[in-house]
Coordinates of C-alpha atoms in Angstrom, one line a residue:
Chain A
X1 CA -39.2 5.0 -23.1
X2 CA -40.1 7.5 -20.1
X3 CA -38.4 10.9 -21.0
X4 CA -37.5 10.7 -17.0
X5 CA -36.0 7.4 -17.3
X6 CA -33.9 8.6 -20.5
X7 CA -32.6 11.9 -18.8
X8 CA -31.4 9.5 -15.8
X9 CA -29.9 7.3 -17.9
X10 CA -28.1 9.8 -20.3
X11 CA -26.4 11.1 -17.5
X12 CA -25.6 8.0 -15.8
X13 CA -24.2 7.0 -18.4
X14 CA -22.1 9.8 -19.3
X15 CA -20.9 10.2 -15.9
X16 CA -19.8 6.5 -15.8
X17 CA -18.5 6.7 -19.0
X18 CA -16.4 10.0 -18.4
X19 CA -15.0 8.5 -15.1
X20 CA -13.8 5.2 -16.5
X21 CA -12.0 6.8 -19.1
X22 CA -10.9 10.0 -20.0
X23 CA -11.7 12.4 -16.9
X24 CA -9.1 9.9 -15.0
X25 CA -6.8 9.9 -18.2
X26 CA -7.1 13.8 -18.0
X27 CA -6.1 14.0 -13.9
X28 CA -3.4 11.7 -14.9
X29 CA -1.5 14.1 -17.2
X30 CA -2.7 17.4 -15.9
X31 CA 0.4 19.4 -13.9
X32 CA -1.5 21.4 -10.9
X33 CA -2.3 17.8 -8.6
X34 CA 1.9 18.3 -7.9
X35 CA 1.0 21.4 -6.7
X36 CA -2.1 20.5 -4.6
X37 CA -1.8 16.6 -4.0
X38 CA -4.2 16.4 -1.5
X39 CA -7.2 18.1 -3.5
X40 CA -5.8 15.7 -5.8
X41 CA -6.0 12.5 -4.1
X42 CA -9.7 14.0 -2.4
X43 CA -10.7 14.2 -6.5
X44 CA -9.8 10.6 -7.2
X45 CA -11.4 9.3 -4.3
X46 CA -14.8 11.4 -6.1
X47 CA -13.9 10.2 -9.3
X48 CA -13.9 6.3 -7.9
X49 CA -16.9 7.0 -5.8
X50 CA -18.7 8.5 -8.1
X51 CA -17.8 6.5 -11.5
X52 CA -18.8 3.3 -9.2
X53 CA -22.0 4.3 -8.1
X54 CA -22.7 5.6 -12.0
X55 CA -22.2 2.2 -13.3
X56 CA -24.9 0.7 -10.8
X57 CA -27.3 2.9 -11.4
X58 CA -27.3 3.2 -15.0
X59 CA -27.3 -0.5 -15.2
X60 CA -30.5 -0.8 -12.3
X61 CA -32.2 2.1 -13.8
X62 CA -32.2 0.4 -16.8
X63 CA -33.2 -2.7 -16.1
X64 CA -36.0 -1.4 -13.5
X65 CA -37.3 0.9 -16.2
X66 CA -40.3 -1.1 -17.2
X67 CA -42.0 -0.8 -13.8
X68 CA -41.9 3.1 -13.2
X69 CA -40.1 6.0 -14.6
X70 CA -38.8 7.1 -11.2
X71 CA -35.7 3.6 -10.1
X72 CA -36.7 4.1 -6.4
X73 CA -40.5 3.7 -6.9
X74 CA -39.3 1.0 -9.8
X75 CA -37.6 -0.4 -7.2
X76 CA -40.2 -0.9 -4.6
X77 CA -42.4 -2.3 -6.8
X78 CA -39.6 -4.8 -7.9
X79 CA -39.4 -5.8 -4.6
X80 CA -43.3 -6.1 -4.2
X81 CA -43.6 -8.2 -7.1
X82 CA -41.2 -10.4 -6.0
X83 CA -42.5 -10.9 -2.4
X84 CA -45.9 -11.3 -4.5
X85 CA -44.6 -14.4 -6.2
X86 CA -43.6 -12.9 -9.6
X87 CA -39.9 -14.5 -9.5
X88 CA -38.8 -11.8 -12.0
X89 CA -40.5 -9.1 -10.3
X90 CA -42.6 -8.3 -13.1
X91 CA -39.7 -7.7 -15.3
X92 CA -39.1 -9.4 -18.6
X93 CA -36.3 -11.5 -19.7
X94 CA -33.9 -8.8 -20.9
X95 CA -34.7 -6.4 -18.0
X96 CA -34.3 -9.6 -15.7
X97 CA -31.0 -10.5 -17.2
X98 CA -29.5 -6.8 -17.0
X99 CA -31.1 -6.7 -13.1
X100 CA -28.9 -10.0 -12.5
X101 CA -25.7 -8.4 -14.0
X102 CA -26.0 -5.3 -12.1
X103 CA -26.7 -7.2 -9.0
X104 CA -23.3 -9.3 -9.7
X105 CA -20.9 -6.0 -10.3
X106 CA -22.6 -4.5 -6.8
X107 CA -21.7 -8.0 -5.6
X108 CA -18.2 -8.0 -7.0
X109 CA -17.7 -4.6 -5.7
X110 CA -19.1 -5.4 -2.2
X111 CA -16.9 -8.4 -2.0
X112 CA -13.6 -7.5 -3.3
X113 CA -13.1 -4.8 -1.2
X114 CA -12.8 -6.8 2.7
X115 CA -11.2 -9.8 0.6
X116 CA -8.0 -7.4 -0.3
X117 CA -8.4 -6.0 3.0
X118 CA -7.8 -9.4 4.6
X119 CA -5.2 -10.6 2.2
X120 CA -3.1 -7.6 2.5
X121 CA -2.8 -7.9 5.7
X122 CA -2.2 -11.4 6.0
X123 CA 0.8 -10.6 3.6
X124 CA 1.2 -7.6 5.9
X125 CA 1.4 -9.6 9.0
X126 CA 3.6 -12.5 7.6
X127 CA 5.8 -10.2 6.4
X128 CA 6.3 -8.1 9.5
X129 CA 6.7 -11.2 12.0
X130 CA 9.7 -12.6 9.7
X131 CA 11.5 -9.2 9.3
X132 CA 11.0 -9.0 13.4
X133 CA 12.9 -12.4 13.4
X134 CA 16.0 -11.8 10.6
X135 CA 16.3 -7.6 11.2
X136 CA 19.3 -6.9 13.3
X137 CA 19.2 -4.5 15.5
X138 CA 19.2 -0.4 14.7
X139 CA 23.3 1.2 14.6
X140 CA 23.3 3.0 17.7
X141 CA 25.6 5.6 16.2
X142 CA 22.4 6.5 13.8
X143 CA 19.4 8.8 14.5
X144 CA 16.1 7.4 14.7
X145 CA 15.1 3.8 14.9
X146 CA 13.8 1.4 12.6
X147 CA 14.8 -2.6 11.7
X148 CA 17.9 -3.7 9.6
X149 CA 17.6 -6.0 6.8
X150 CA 21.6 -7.8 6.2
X151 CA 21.6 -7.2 2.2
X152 CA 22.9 -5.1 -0.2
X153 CA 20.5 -3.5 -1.9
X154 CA 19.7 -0.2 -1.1
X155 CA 16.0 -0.7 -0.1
X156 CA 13.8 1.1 2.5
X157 CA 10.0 0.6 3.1
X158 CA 7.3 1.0 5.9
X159 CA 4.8 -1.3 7.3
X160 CA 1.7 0.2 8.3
X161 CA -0.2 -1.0 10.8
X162 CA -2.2 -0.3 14.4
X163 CA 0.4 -0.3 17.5
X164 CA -2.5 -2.6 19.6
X165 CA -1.7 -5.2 17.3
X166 CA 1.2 -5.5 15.3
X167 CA 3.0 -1.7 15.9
X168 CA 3.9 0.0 12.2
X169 CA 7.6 -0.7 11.0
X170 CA 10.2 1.3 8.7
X171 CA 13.1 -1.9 7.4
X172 CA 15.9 -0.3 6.0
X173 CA 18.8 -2.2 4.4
X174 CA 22.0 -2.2 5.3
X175 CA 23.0 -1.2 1.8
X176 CA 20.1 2.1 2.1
X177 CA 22.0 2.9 5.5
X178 CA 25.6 3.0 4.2
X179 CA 24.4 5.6 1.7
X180 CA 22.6 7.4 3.9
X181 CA 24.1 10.7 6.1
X182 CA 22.4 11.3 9.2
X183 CA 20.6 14.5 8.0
X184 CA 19.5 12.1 5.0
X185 CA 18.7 9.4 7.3
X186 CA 16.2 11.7 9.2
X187 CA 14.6 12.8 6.0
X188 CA 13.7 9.8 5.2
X189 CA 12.1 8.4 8.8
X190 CA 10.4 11.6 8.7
X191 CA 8.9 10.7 5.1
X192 CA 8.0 7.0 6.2
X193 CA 6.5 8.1 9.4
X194 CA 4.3 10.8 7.5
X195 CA 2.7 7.6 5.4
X196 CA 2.6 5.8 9.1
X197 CA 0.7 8.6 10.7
X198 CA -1.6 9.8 8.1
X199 CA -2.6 5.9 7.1
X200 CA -2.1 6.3 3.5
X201 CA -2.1 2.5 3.1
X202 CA -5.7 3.0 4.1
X203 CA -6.3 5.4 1.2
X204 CA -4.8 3.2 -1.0
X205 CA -6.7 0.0 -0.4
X206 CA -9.9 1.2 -2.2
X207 CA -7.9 1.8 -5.1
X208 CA -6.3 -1.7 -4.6
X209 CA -9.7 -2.8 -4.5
X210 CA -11.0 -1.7 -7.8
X211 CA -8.3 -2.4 -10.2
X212 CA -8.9 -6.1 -8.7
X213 CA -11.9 -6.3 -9.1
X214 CA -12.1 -4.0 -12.3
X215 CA -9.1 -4.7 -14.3
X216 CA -10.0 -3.7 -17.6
X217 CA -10.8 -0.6 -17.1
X218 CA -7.9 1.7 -18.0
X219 CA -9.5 4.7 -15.9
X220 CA -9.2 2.1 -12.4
X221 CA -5.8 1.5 -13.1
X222 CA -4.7 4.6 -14.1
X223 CA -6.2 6.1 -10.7
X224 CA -4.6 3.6 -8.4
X225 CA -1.2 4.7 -10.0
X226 CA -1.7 8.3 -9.6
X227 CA -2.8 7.7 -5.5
X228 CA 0.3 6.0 -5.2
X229 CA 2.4 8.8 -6.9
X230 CA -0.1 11.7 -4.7
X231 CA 0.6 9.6 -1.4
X232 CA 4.2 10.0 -2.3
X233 CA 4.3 13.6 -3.0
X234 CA 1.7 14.3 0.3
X235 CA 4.5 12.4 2.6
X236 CA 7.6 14.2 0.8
X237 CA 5.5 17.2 2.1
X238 CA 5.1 16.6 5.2
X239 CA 8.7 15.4 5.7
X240 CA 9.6 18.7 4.2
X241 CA 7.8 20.5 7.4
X242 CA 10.1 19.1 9.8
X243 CA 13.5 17.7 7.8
X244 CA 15.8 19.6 4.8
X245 CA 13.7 18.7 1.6
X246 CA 16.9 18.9 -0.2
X247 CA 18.4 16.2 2.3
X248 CA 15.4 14.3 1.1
X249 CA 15.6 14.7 -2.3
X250 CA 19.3 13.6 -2.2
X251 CA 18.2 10.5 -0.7
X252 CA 15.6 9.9 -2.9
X253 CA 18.6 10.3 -5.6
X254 CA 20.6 8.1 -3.8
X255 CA 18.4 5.2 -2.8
X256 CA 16.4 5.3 -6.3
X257 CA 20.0 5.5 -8.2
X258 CA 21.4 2.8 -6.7
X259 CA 18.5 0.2 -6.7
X260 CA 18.6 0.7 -10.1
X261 CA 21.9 0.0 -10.9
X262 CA 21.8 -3.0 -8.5
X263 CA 18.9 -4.5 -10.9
X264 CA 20.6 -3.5 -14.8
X265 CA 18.1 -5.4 -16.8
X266 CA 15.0 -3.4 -15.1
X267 CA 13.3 -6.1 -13.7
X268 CA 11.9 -4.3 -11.1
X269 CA 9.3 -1.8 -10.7
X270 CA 10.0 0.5 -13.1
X271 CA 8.7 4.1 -12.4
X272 CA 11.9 6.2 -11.6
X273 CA 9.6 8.8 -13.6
X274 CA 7.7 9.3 -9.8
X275 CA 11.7 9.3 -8.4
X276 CA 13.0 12.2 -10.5
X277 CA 9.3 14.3 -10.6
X278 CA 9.8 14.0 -6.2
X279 CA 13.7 15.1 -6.7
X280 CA 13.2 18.0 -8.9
X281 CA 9.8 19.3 -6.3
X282 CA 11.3 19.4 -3.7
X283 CA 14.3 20.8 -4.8
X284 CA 11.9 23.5 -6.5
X285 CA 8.8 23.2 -4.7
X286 CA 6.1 24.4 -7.2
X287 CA 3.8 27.2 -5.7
X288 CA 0.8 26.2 -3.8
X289 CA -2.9 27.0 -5.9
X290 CA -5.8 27.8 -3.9
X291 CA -7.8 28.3 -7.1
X292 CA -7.0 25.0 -7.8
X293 CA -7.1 23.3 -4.7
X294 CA -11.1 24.8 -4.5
X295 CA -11.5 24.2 -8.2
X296 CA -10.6 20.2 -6.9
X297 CA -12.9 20.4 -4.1
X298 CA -15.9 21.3 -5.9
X299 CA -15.5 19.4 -8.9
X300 CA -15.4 16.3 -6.3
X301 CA -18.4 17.4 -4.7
X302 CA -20.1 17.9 -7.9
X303 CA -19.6 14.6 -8.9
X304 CA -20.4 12.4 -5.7
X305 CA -23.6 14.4 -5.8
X306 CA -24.6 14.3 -9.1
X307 CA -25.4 10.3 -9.9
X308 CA -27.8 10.0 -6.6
X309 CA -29.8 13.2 -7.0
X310 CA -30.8 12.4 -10.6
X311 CA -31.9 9.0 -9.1
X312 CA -34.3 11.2 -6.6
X313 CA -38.4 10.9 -7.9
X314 CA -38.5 14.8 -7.3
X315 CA -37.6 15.3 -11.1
Chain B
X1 CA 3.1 -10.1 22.3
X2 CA 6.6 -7.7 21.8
X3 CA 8.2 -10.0 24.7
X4 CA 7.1 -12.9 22.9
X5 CA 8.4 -11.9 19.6
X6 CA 11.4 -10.7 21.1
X7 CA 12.3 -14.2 22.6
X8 CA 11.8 -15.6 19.6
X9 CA 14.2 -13.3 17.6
X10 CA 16.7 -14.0 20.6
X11 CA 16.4 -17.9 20.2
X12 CA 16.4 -17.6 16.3
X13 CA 19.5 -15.5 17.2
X14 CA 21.1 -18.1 18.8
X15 CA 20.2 -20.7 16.4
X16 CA 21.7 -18.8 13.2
X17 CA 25.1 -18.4 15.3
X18 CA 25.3 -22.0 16.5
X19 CA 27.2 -24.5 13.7
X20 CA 25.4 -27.6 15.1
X21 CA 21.5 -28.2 16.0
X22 CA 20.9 -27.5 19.7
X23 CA 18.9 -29.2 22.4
X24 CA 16.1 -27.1 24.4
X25 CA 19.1 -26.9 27.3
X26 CA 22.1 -25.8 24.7
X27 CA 20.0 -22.9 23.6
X28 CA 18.9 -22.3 27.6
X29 CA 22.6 -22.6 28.4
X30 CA 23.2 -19.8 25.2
X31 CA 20.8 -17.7 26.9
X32 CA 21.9 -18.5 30.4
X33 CA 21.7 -14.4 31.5
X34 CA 17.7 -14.3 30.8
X35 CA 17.0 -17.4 33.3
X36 CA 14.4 -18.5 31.0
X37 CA 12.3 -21.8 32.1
X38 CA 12.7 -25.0 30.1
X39 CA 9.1 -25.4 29.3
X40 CA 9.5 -21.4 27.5
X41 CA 11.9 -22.2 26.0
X42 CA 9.8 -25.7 24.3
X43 CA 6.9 -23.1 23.9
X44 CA 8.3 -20.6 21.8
X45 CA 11.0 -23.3 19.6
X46 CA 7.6 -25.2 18.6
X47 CA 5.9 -21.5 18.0
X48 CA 9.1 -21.4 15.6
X49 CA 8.6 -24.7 14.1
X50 CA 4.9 -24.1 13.0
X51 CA 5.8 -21.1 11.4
X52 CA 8.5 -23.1 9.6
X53 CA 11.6 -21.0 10.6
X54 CA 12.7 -24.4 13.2
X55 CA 12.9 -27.6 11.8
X56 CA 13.1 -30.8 14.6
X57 CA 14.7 -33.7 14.7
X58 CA 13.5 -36.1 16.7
X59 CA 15.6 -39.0 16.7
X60 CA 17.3 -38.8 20.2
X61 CA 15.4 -38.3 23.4
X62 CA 16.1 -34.8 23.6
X63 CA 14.9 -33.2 20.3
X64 CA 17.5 -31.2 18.8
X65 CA 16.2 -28.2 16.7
X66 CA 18.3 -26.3 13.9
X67 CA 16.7 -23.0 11.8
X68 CA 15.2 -24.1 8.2
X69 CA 17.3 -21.6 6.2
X70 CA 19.9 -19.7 6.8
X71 CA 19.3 -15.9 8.3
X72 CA 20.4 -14.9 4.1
X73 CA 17.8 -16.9 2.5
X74 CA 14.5 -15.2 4.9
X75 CA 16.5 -12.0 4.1
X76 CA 16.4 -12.5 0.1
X77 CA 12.7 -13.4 0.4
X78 CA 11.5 -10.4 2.0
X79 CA 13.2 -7.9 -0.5
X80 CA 11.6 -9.9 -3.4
X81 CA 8.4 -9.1 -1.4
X82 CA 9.7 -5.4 -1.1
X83 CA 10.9 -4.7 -3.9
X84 CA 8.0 -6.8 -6.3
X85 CA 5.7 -4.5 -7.5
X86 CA 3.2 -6.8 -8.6
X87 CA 3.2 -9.0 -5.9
X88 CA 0.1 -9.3 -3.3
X89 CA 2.4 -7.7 -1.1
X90 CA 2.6 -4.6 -2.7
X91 CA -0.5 -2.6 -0.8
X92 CA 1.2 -4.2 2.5
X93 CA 4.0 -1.8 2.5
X94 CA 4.7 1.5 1.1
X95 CA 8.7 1.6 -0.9
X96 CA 10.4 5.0 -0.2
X97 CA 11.8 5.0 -3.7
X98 CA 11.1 2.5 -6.8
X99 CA 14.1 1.5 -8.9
X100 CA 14.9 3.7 -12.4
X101 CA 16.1 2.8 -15.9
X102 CA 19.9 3.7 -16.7
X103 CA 18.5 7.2 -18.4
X104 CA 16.8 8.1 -15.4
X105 CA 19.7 7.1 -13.1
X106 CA 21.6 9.7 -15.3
X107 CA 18.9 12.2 -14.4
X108 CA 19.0 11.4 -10.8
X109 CA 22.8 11.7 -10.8
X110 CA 22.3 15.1 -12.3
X111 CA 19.7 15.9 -9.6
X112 CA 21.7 14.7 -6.7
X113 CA 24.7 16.9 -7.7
X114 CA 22.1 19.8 -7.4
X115 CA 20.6 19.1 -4.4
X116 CA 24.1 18.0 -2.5
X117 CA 25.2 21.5 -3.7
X118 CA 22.4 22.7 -1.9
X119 CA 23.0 21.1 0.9
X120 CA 26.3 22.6 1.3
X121 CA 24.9 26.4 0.3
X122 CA 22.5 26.0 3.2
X123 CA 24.9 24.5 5.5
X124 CA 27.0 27.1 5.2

C-alpha cells in the first residue's frame, strides 16, 4: 500500500476511533464544560462533525485506494471508470463491497437527519394543537403567561417552534403552579424562554439524529446526553441574567422533588443527577475559564479541520 | 390560524361543560355573545371530528356532536408525552426538570433548604 494512502488512513482512523469512544467518554466526565457550557456544547458539535466525516473517509479512502494514492484523484477516476462502462469503477470485489458500505452509512446519515426533523415536529405539532384545546387559561393573579395543564403532577415544559406557524409554548401544570411563588414562577419562564429564544431544540436535533441512526455507538449516545445536560446549564444561565438564580434553583428543587415523589417506583426519566448538579451551580456558580473556554475552541477547530485536509492531494 | 384554534378551544369548551351531546344550534346558542354563523360553527365541529376530539352521531336530522374523551383523559396523554423520556416526543419539547430517585429527592430537599435560606438573606 501507498505510504500516502496509509498516513490518511492511520489518521482517519484514529480520529474516528477517538471520537466514537473515549474523547466523548472523556468530555463526559471532565468538570470545566459546567463552567463554560457553551465551549462545551461548540466542542461536541466538533466532535460529531468531525467523528462523522472520519468514518466516511476512512471507509472511502479505503476502498478508493487501489485507483490512486491521493481519495480525490481516486475518486475522479472512480467516477471515470464508471461513466466508461466499468460498473465497479475499476475497483475489485472487496474494494467494491467496502465502496458500497460507505456509500450506505453517508446515505443513512443523509437520511436520518430530515426524517427526525419531520417526525419531531409532527409529534411537536400534534402535541401543541391538543394542549391549545385542553389548557385552561393562564391565573391572572400570576406573572407571566403560558398554558395550564388540569393535573397534578408537578410538570413544566416548552414547545419550541417558529411564531409564523405554530408560535413556541411553555405548559405548566397546575400542580408545578401551586408550588411555585411568583419570584419562582418568573425564574422559571425566564429559563423556558432562554431555550425558546436561543433554539436549543435546534442544537439538539443533530444529536437526536445520530444516536438514531447510530445507536451502538456509546460515544453518540453519550454526546446527545451531555447536549441535553449543556442546553440546560446554558438556559439556567441565561435565566440567571435577568431572574434570582437562587429562586431558580428552588424551583428546580421543588418541581424535580416532587415529580419524583409523585412517580415512587422511578419509572420516569431518571436523571435527577442533572437536577441536583443545576441546584448546587447556581447556588454556587463555579468561576467562569477563559483558558478553558479557548482551550474548547481550538480543540474544536482542530478537529473539524483535521479529517479533510489530510484528504487534500497536496501531501 | 390563532382565531381558528381559539374557536375550537371555545367549542371544545362548551362541549366538556355540557352533560348531553349538542346540536350545531345548542352549542351556537352556548356561544350566543360571539354571534358566530351556523355554517362556522359546522366548519370547525367537523375540523374537531377529523382530528378525533368530536365524535358524531348522526341518527337524527340535526347531527348531534359530543367530545371523544373527557378533558382528563387528553390531559393524561400529553404528560405521558411530557414526561416519557424515551418517547418520539422527547426532542419536541424541552422538560424544565426530570424526575429524581428517593436519594436524590433527599439531596434536593437539602438544597432547597439552602437556597430558600438564601432567598430570605437576599430579601432582606
Amino acid at each position: 500500500m501507498h505510504l500516502h494512502t496509509l498516513t490518511i488512513l492511520l489518521v482517519t482512523s484514529a480520529v474516528a476511533f477517538a471520537l466514537l469512544g473515549p474523547v466523548p467518554a472523556m468530555l463526559e466526565r471532565a468538570r470545566w464544560p459546567s463552567r463554560e457550557p457553551r465551549a462545551a456544547l461548540i466542542l461536541w458539535q466538533a466532535i460529531g462533525l468531525a467523528g462523522g466525516v472520519a468514518v466516511l473517509a476512512a471507509a472511502m479512502s479505503l476502498a478508493l485506494a487501489p485507483l490512486h494514492p491521493s481519495p480525490l484523484i481516486a475518486a475522479g477516476a472512480f467516477a471515470g471508470n464508471l461513466f466508461a462502462g466499468d460498473p465497479t469503477g475499476g475497483l475489485g470485489v472487496a474494494h467494491f463491497v467496502l465502496f458500497l458500505f460507505a456509500l450506505a452509512m453517508s446515505a443513512r446519515l443523509a437520511g436520518v437527519l430530515p426524517m427526525t426533523i419531520w417526525r419531531t415536529w409532527q409529534a411537536r405539532h400534534r402535541h401543541r394543537d391538543l394542549v391549545g384545546l385542553v389548557s385552561r387559561p393562564w391565573p391572572a393573579s400570576r406573572p407571566g403567561h403560558g398554558h395550564v395543564l388540569d393535573h397534578p403532577v408537578a410538570a413544566v415544559y416548552c414547545l419550541p417552534g417558529r411564531a409564523v406557524r405554530g408560535a413556541p409554548r411553555v405548559v405548566f401544570t397546575t400542580g408545578a403552579l401551586a408550588q411555585l411563588d411568583d419570584t419562582e414562577l418568573s425564574a422559571v419562564l425566564a429559563h423556558e424562554h432562554a431555550h425558546l429564544t436561543e433554539r436549543h431544540d435546534l442544537v439538539a436535533m443533530p444529536f437526536l439524529a445520530w444516536v438514531t441512526a447510530f445507536p451502538w455507538f456509546p460515544g453518540v449516545r453519550r454526546a446527545r446526553v451531555s447536549v441535553a445536560m449543556l442546553l440546560e446549564l446554558v438556559a439556567d444561565d441565561r435565566a440567571a441574567t435577568t431572574a434570582d438564580p437562587a429562586a431558580l434553583a428552588s424551583a428546580l428543587a421543588r418541581i424535580g422533588g416532587s415529580a419524583g415523589a409523585a412517580t415512587p417506583d422511578g419509572a420516569l426519566a431518571i436523571t435527577g443527577a442533572g437536577v441536583l448538579l443545576r441546584v448546587r451551580r447556581l447556588l454556587d456558580p463555579p468561576p467562569r475559564s477563559p483558558r478553558w473556554r479557548a482551550t474548547a475552541y481550538l480543540m474544536a477547530a482542530t478537529l473539524v479541520m483535521l479529517p479533510p485536509s489530510v484528504m487534500l492531494p497536496v501531501w | 390560524m390563532a382565531r381558528l384554534g381559539e374557536l375550537e378551544h371555545a367549542i371544545m369548551d362548551v362541549l366538556w361543560a355540557s352533560d348531553s351531546s349538542m346540536t350545531a344550534r345548542d352549542v351556537r346558542d352556548a356561544l350566543s355573545d360571539r354571534d358566530l354563523a351556523a355554517t362556522t360553527i359546522l366548519t370547525v365541529l367537523s375540523r374537531l371530528e377529523n382530528k378525533g376530539l368530536v365524535t358524531r352521531d348522526r341518527s337524527a336530522r340535526a347531527h348531534r356532536y359530543r367530545p371523544t374523551d373527557a378533558r382528563d383523559v387528553h390531559v393524561a396523554s400529553l404528560m405521558r408525552q411530557a414526561l416519557d423520556s424515551a418517547s418520539n416526543t422527547d426532542a419536541a419539547l424541552a422538560r424544565f426538570a426530570d424526575a429524581v430517585t428517593p436519594e436524590e429527592a433527599a439531596a434536593l430537599a437539602g438544597a432547597l433548604d439552602e437556597a430558600m435560606r438564601r432567598r430570605r438573606a437576599e430579601g432582606g
